[in-house]
Coordinates of C-alpha atoms in Angstrom, one line a residue:
X1 CA 47.8 -49.2 -27.0
X2 CA 51.1 -51.0 -27.1
X3 CA 53.2 -48.0 -28.0
X4 CA 52.6 -46.0 -24.8
X5 CA 53.4 -49.1 -22.8
X6 CA 56.7 -49.5 -24.5
X7 CA 57.6 -45.9 -23.9
X8 CA 56.6 -46.2 -20.3
X9 CA 58.9 -49.2 -19.9
X10 CA 61.7 -47.4 -21.6
X11 CA 61.3 -44.3 -19.3
X12 CA 61.2 -46.7 -16.3
X13 CA 64.5 -48.2 -17.3
X14 CA 66.1 -44.9 -17.7
X15 CA 64.8 -43.7 -14.3
X16 CA 66.1 -46.9 -12.7
X17 CA 69.6 -46.5 -14.2
X18 CA 69.7 -42.9 -13.1
X19 CA 68.7 -43.8 -9.5
X20 CA 71.4 -46.6 -9.4
X21 CA 74.1 -44.3 -10.8
X22 CA 73.4 -41.5 -8.3
X23 CA 73.2 -43.9 -5.3
X24 CA 76.1 -46.2 -6.1
X25 CA 79.3 -44.5 -4.9
X26 CA 81.7 -47.2 -6.3
X27 CA 80.2 -46.8 -9.8
X28 CA 80.3 -43.0 -9.6
X29 CA 83.9 -43.0 -8.5
X30 CA 85.0 -45.3 -11.3
X31 CA 83.3 -43.0 -14.0
X32 CA 85.0 -39.9 -12.3
X33 CA 88.5 -41.4 -12.3
X34 CA 88.2 -42.8 -15.8
X35 CA 87.1 -39.5 -17.4
X36 CA 89.2 -37.1 -15.2
X37 CA 92.1 -35.2 -16.6
X38 CA 95.2 -34.5 -14.5
X39 CA 96.1 -30.9 -14.1
X40 CA 98.6 -29.6 -16.7
X41 CA 102.1 -30.9 -16.0
X42 CA 100.9 -34.0 -14.2
X43 CA 100.7 -37.6 -15.3
X44 CA 97.8 -40.0 -14.5
X45 CA 99.1 -43.2 -12.7
X46 CA 96.7 -46.1 -13.0
X47 CA 95.5 -48.2 -10.2
X48 CA 97.7 -51.2 -9.4
X49 CA 99.6 -53.5 -7.1
X50 CA 103.3 -53.9 -6.7
X51 CA 106.0 -55.2 -4.5
X52 CA 107.1 -52.4 -2.3
X53 CA 110.7 -52.5 -1.0
X54 CA 113.3 -55.2 -1.8
X55 CA 114.1 -58.7 -0.6
X56 CA 117.6 -58.4 -2.0
X57 CA 118.8 -55.2 -0.7
X58 CA 121.8 -54.7 1.6
X59 CA 119.9 -51.9 3.4
X60 CA 117.8 -53.3 6.2
X61 CA 115.2 -50.4 5.9
X62 CA 114.3 -51.6 2.4
X63 CA 113.4 -55.1 3.5
X64 CA 111.2 -56.9 3.0
X65 CA 109.2 -56.5 -0.2
X66 CA 105.5 -56.4 0.5
X67 CA 102.5 -56.4 -1.9
X68 CA 100.8 -53.0 -1.8
X69 CA 97.9 -51.5 -3.9
X70 CA 97.5 -47.8 -4.8
X71 CA 94.4 -46.4 -6.5
X72 CA 94.7 -43.9 -9.4
X73 CA 96.4 -40.6 -8.8
X74 CA 98.1 -37.7 -10.7
X75 CA 101.7 -36.9 -10.1
X76 CA 104.0 -34.1 -11.4
X77 CA 105.9 -35.0 -14.5
X78 CA 108.9 -33.2 -13.2
X79 CA 110.4 -32.0 -9.9
X80 CA 109.2 -28.6 -8.7
X81 CA 111.5 -26.0 -10.2
X82 CA 113.0 -22.8 -9.1
X83 CA 110.6 -20.9 -11.4
X84 CA 107.6 -22.7 -10.0
X85 CA 108.7 -22.1 -6.4
X86 CA 109.4 -18.4 -7.1
X87 CA 105.8 -18.0 -8.3
X88 CA 104.6 -19.4 -5.0
X89 CA 106.8 -17.1 -3.0
X90 CA 105.7 -14.1 -5.1
X91 CA 102.0 -14.9 -4.6
X92 CA 102.2 -15.6 -0.8
X93 CA 105.3 -13.9 0.6
X94 CA 106.4 -17.3 2.0
X95 CA 109.8 -17.4 3.8
X96 CA 111.5 -20.8 3.8
X97 CA 113.0 -22.5 6.9
X98 CA 116.5 -21.8 5.5
X99 CA 115.8 -18.1 5.3
X100 CA 114.8 -17.8 9.0
X101 CA 117.1 -17.4 12.0
X102 CA 117.5 -20.4 14.2
X103 CA 115.3 -20.1 17.3
X104 CA 116.7 -19.9 20.8
X105 CA 114.1 -22.3 22.0
X106 CA 115.2 -25.0 19.6
X107 CA 119.0 -24.3 19.9
X108 CA 119.5 -22.7 23.4
X109 CA 123.2 -23.3 23.4
X110 CA 124.1 -21.6 20.1
X111 CA 125.6 -18.1 20.1
X112 CA 123.8 -15.5 18.2
X113 CA 126.3 -15.5 15.3
X114 CA 125.5 -19.2 14.7
X115 CA 121.7 -18.5 14.6
X116 CA 122.0 -16.8 11.2
X117 CA 119.7 -18.2 8.5
X118 CA 121.4 -20.9 6.4
X119 CA 121.4 -24.4 5.2
X120 CA 123.7 -27.3 4.4
X121 CA 125.9 -27.2 1.3
X122 CA 127.8 -30.1 -0.2
X123 CA 131.5 -29.5 -1.0
X124 CA 133.7 -32.1 -2.8
X125 CA 136.8 -33.3 -0.9
X126 CA 139.8 -31.2 -1.8
X127 CA 142.2 -32.6 -4.4
X128 CA 144.8 -34.9 -3.0
X129 CA 142.8 -35.8 0.0
X130 CA 142.9 -39.6 0.6
X131 CA 140.4 -39.9 3.4
X132 CA 137.6 -37.8 4.9
X133 CA 135.4 -38.3 7.9
X134 CA 131.8 -39.4 7.5
X135 CA 129.5 -36.6 6.4
X136 CA 132.4 -34.1 6.6
X137 CA 131.4 -33.0 3.0
X138 CA 128.4 -31.1 4.4
X139 CA 129.0 -27.6 5.6
X140 CA 126.6 -25.3 7.5
X141 CA 126.5 -22.2 5.2
X142 CA 124.8 -18.9 6.4
X143 CA 123.0 -17.4 3.5
X144 CA 122.5 -20.6 1.7
X145 CA 118.8 -21.1 0.7
X146 CA 116.7 -21.9 -2.3
X147 CA 117.6 -18.5 -4.0
X148 CA 121.2 -18.9 -3.1
X149 CA 122.1 -22.7 -3.3
X150 CA 125.7 -22.4 -2.4
X151 CA 125.7 -19.3 -0.2
X152 CA 124.9 -15.6 -0.5
X153 CA 127.3 -15.2 -3.6
X154 CA 125.4 -17.7 -5.6
X155 CA 122.2 -17.3 -7.5
X156 CA 119.5 -19.1 -9.6
X157 CA 119.1 -16.4 -12.3
X158 CA 120.1 -18.9 -15.0
X159 CA 118.6 -22.0 -13.3
X160 CA 114.8 -21.4 -13.6
X161 CA 114.2 -24.9 -14.8
X162 CA 116.5 -26.7 -12.3
X163 CA 114.8 -28.4 -9.3
X164 CA 114.4 -26.2 -6.2
X165 CA 116.6 -27.2 -3.3
X166 CA 117.2 -26.3 0.3
X167 CA 113.5 -27.2 0.9
X168 CA 112.4 -28.4 4.4
X169 CA 109.4 -30.5 4.8
X170 CA 107.4 -27.5 6.1
X171 CA 108.3 -25.6 2.9
X172 CA 107.1 -28.4 0.6
X173 CA 103.9 -28.7 2.6
X174 CA 103.2 -25.0 2.3
X175 CA 103.7 -25.1 -1.5
X176 CA 101.5 -28.2 -1.8
X177 CA 98.7 -26.4 0.1
X178 CA 99.0 -23.4 -2.2
X179 CA 99.0 -25.5 -5.3
X180 CA 96.0 -27.5 -4.0
X181 CA 97.9 -30.8 -4.2
X182 CA 99.8 -32.9 -1.7
X183 CA 103.1 -34.6 -1.1
X184 CA 103.0 -38.2 -2.3
X185 CA 103.0 -41.1 0.1
X186 CA 105.9 -43.4 -0.1
X187 CA 103.8 -46.1 -1.7
X188 CA 102.6 -43.6 -4.4
X189 CA 106.1 -42.4 -5.1
X190 CA 107.6 -45.8 -5.4
X191 CA 104.9 -47.2 -7.6
X192 CA 105.1 -44.2 -10.0
X193 CA 109.0 -44.5 -10.0
X194 CA 108.9 -48.0 -11.1
X195 CA 107.1 -47.0 -14.2
X196 CA 105.4 -50.4 -14.6
X197 CA 108.5 -52.4 -14.1
X198 CA 107.5 -54.2 -10.9
X199 CA 110.5 -56.0 -9.3
X200 CA 113.2 -54.4 -11.4
X201 CA 116.2 -53.0 -9.5
X202 CA 116.2 -49.6 -11.4
X203 CA 113.4 -47.6 -13.0
X204 CA 114.6 -48.6 -16.4
X205 CA 115.6 -52.4 -15.6
X206 CA 118.2 -54.3 -13.8
X207 CA 121.5 -52.9 -15.0
X208 CA 122.9 -49.6 -13.7
X209 CA 123.5 -47.0 -16.3
X210 CA 125.3 -43.6 -16.0
X211 CA 123.3 -42.3 -18.9
X212 CA 119.8 -42.9 -17.4
X213 CA 119.9 -40.5 -14.5
X214 CA 121.9 -37.8 -12.9
X215 CA 124.1 -39.7 -10.4
X216 CA 127.7 -39.6 -9.3
X217 CA 130.4 -41.4 -11.5
X218 CA 133.7 -41.9 -10.0
X219 CA 134.7 -42.3 -6.3
X220 CA 132.6 -40.3 -3.9
X221 CA 133.4 -37.7 -2.5
X222 CA 136.8 -37.4 -4.0
X223 CA 136.2 -37.0 -7.8
X224 CA 133.3 -37.1 -10.3
X225 CA 134.1 -38.1 -13.8
X226 CA 130.9 -36.4 -15.0
X227 CA 130.1 -39.3 -17.4
X228 CA 126.5 -38.3 -17.3
X229 CA 127.3 -34.6 -18.2
X230 CA 126.7 -33.1 -14.8
X231 CA 128.6 -32.5 -11.7
X232 CA 125.6 -31.0 -9.7
X233 CA 121.9 -30.8 -10.3
X234 CA 120.6 -31.0 -13.9
X235 CA 117.7 -29.1 -15.6
X236 CA 114.5 -31.1 -15.2
X237 CA 113.9 -33.5 -18.1
X238 CA 117.7 -33.9 -18.9
X239 CA 117.5 -37.7 -18.9
X240 CA 115.0 -40.2 -20.4
X241 CA 111.6 -40.6 -18.7
X242 CA 110.4 -43.9 -17.0
X243 CA 107.6 -46.1 -18.4
X244 CA 104.9 -43.7 -17.0
X245 CA 106.6 -40.6 -18.6
X246 CA 108.0 -39.2 -15.4
X247 CA 111.4 -37.5 -15.3
X248 CA 114.1 -37.7 -12.7
X249 CA 112.5 -40.2 -10.4
X250 CA 116.0 -41.4 -10.2
X251 CA 118.9 -39.1 -9.1
X252 CA 119.1 -35.3 -9.5
X253 CA 117.6 -34.5 -6.1
X254 CA 116.1 -36.6 -3.3
X255 CA 112.3 -36.1 -3.1
X256 CA 110.2 -35.7 0.1
X257 CA 107.3 -37.9 0.8
X258 CA 104.5 -37.5 3.5
X259 CA 105.3 -40.8 5.3
X260 CA 107.0 -41.0 8.6
X261 CA 110.3 -43.1 8.4
X262 CA 110.3 -46.6 9.8
X263 CA 112.2 -49.8 9.1
X264 CA 110.7 -52.0 6.4
X265 CA 107.3 -52.2 5.1
X266 CA 105.5 -54.8 7.2
X267 CA 102.8 -52.4 8.3
X268 CA 101.9 -51.8 4.6
X269 CA 101.6 -55.4 3.5
X270 CA 98.5 -56.1 1.5
X271 CA 97.0 -52.7 2.2
X272 CA 95.4 -50.1 -0.1
X273 CA 97.0 -46.7 -0.2
X274 CA 99.2 -47.3 3.0
X275 CA 100.5 -44.2 4.7
X276 CA 103.4 -45.6 6.7
X277 CA 103.9 -45.7 10.5
X278 CA 102.2 -43.4 13.0
X279 CA 105.7 -42.4 14.4
X280 CA 109.1 -42.1 12.9
X281 CA 112.2 -44.1 14.0
X282 CA 115.6 -44.6 12.5
X283 CA 118.2 -46.5 14.5
X284 CA 120.9 -44.5 12.8
X285 CA 119.4 -41.2 14.0
X286 CA 118.0 -42.4 17.4
X287 CA 117.9 -38.8 18.9
X288 CA 115.7 -37.5 16.0
X289 CA 111.9 -37.8 16.8
X290 CA 110.4 -36.5 13.5
X291 CA 111.8 -38.1 10.2
X292 CA 110.2 -38.3 6.9
X293 CA 110.9 -40.6 4.1
X294 CA 112.9 -39.2 1.1
X295 CA 113.1 -41.2 -2.2
X296 CA 115.1 -41.5 -5.4
X297 CA 118.6 -40.6 -4.5
X298 CA 120.4 -37.6 -5.9
X299 CA 123.4 -36.4 -8.0
X300 CA 125.6 -37.4 -5.0
X301 CA 124.6 -41.1 -5.1
X302 CA 127.5 -43.2 -6.3
X303 CA 128.0 -47.0 -6.6
X304 CA 130.7 -46.8 -3.9
X305 CA 128.5 -44.7 -1.6
X306 CA 124.7 -44.4 -1.0
X307 CA 123.7 -46.5 -4.0
X308 CA 120.1 -45.4 -3.4
X309 CA 119.3 -44.5 -7.0
X310 CA 116.7 -47.2 -7.0
X311 CA 112.8 -47.1 -6.6
X312 CA 113.1 -49.3 -3.4
X313 CA 115.7 -47.1 -1.9
X314 CA 114.8 -44.8 1.0
X315 CA 116.4 -42.5 3.5
X316 CA 115.2 -40.5 6.5
X317 CA 115.2 -36.7 6.7
X318 CA 114.7 -34.3 9.5
X319 CA 111.8 -31.9 8.9
X320 CA 113.7 -28.7 9.7
X321 CA 116.8 -29.0 7.5
X322 CA 117.3 -28.3 3.8
X323 CA 120.3 -29.3 1.6
X324 CA 121.7 -28.8 -1.9
X325 CA 120.3 -32.2 -2.9
X326 CA 116.7 -32.4 -1.6
X327 CA 113.6 -31.3 -3.5
X328 CA 110.1 -32.5 -4.2
X329 CA 107.3 -33.2 -6.6
X330 CA 103.5 -33.3 -5.8
X331 CA 100.5 -35.5 -6.4
X332 CA 96.7 -34.9 -6.9
X333 CA 94.6 -37.6 -5.3
X334 CA 91.6 -38.6 -7.3
X335 CA 89.7 -40.7 -4.7

């Protein structure tokens, strides 16, 4: 009679385990995250805590460094490319902000000829120029958009694997919804960019290197020595990956995040998956009421100007404007 009793006990234990598994959310989530596979082209970033921001920065918006925790998530290995964005446009018929005329409601004082679709294009200071006005290297260019980065006479036919640019926040959000992903929070982006090197100045260590990322070598905006091999954007994956196997988290193009911009990180201290302030504010752009955080710097960041080719670095960006040096990558949240 002992054998049926043993079998009964064994079946009872199995039943109890099954009940606990089904009714224990924490345990079920752990199993799901551990066994999940990220979509193709994405990298799994493990859960962890890190110091977000910097205590040693000259930029007030980066101070102070605060302990932040993120749960596991997937992130694109590369920045979204022209080829990928073209598939989205082909599938949806989407028209980017830069391809739409400026509205009379938003710009009531502009004449019609200045409402033509366009975007901001960078132009290097002319040879022999000794001094230029701040931000005078940006030119509003009718006809500039993701398909024509430098104006209507330019094209991306040979640049399918370059990061897409002239992307406004609305454009990136639309692409993310189509791809069933989302824009990263600033905490997710910075944690991933550090590649496991918590506290290091750069994504690769504490010493700047012109060979580690697509940045500006020389004196901005007068001349670029092209010591890294590029004067503009570079094809994705042209430089070594960080510790998590992610490419171009430094330089190439700035990357959009979902967070509103605010000074410092006090509101994120000791939080899990913080999402930033509820409203945006940048004292340098006091008239702008909607600013998102962009991260990573770009090919225009030089040691003498910008210097934001660091994980802790951050800048604000208006949601309705694209440029030749802003793109994005996406995440897939697992929780």
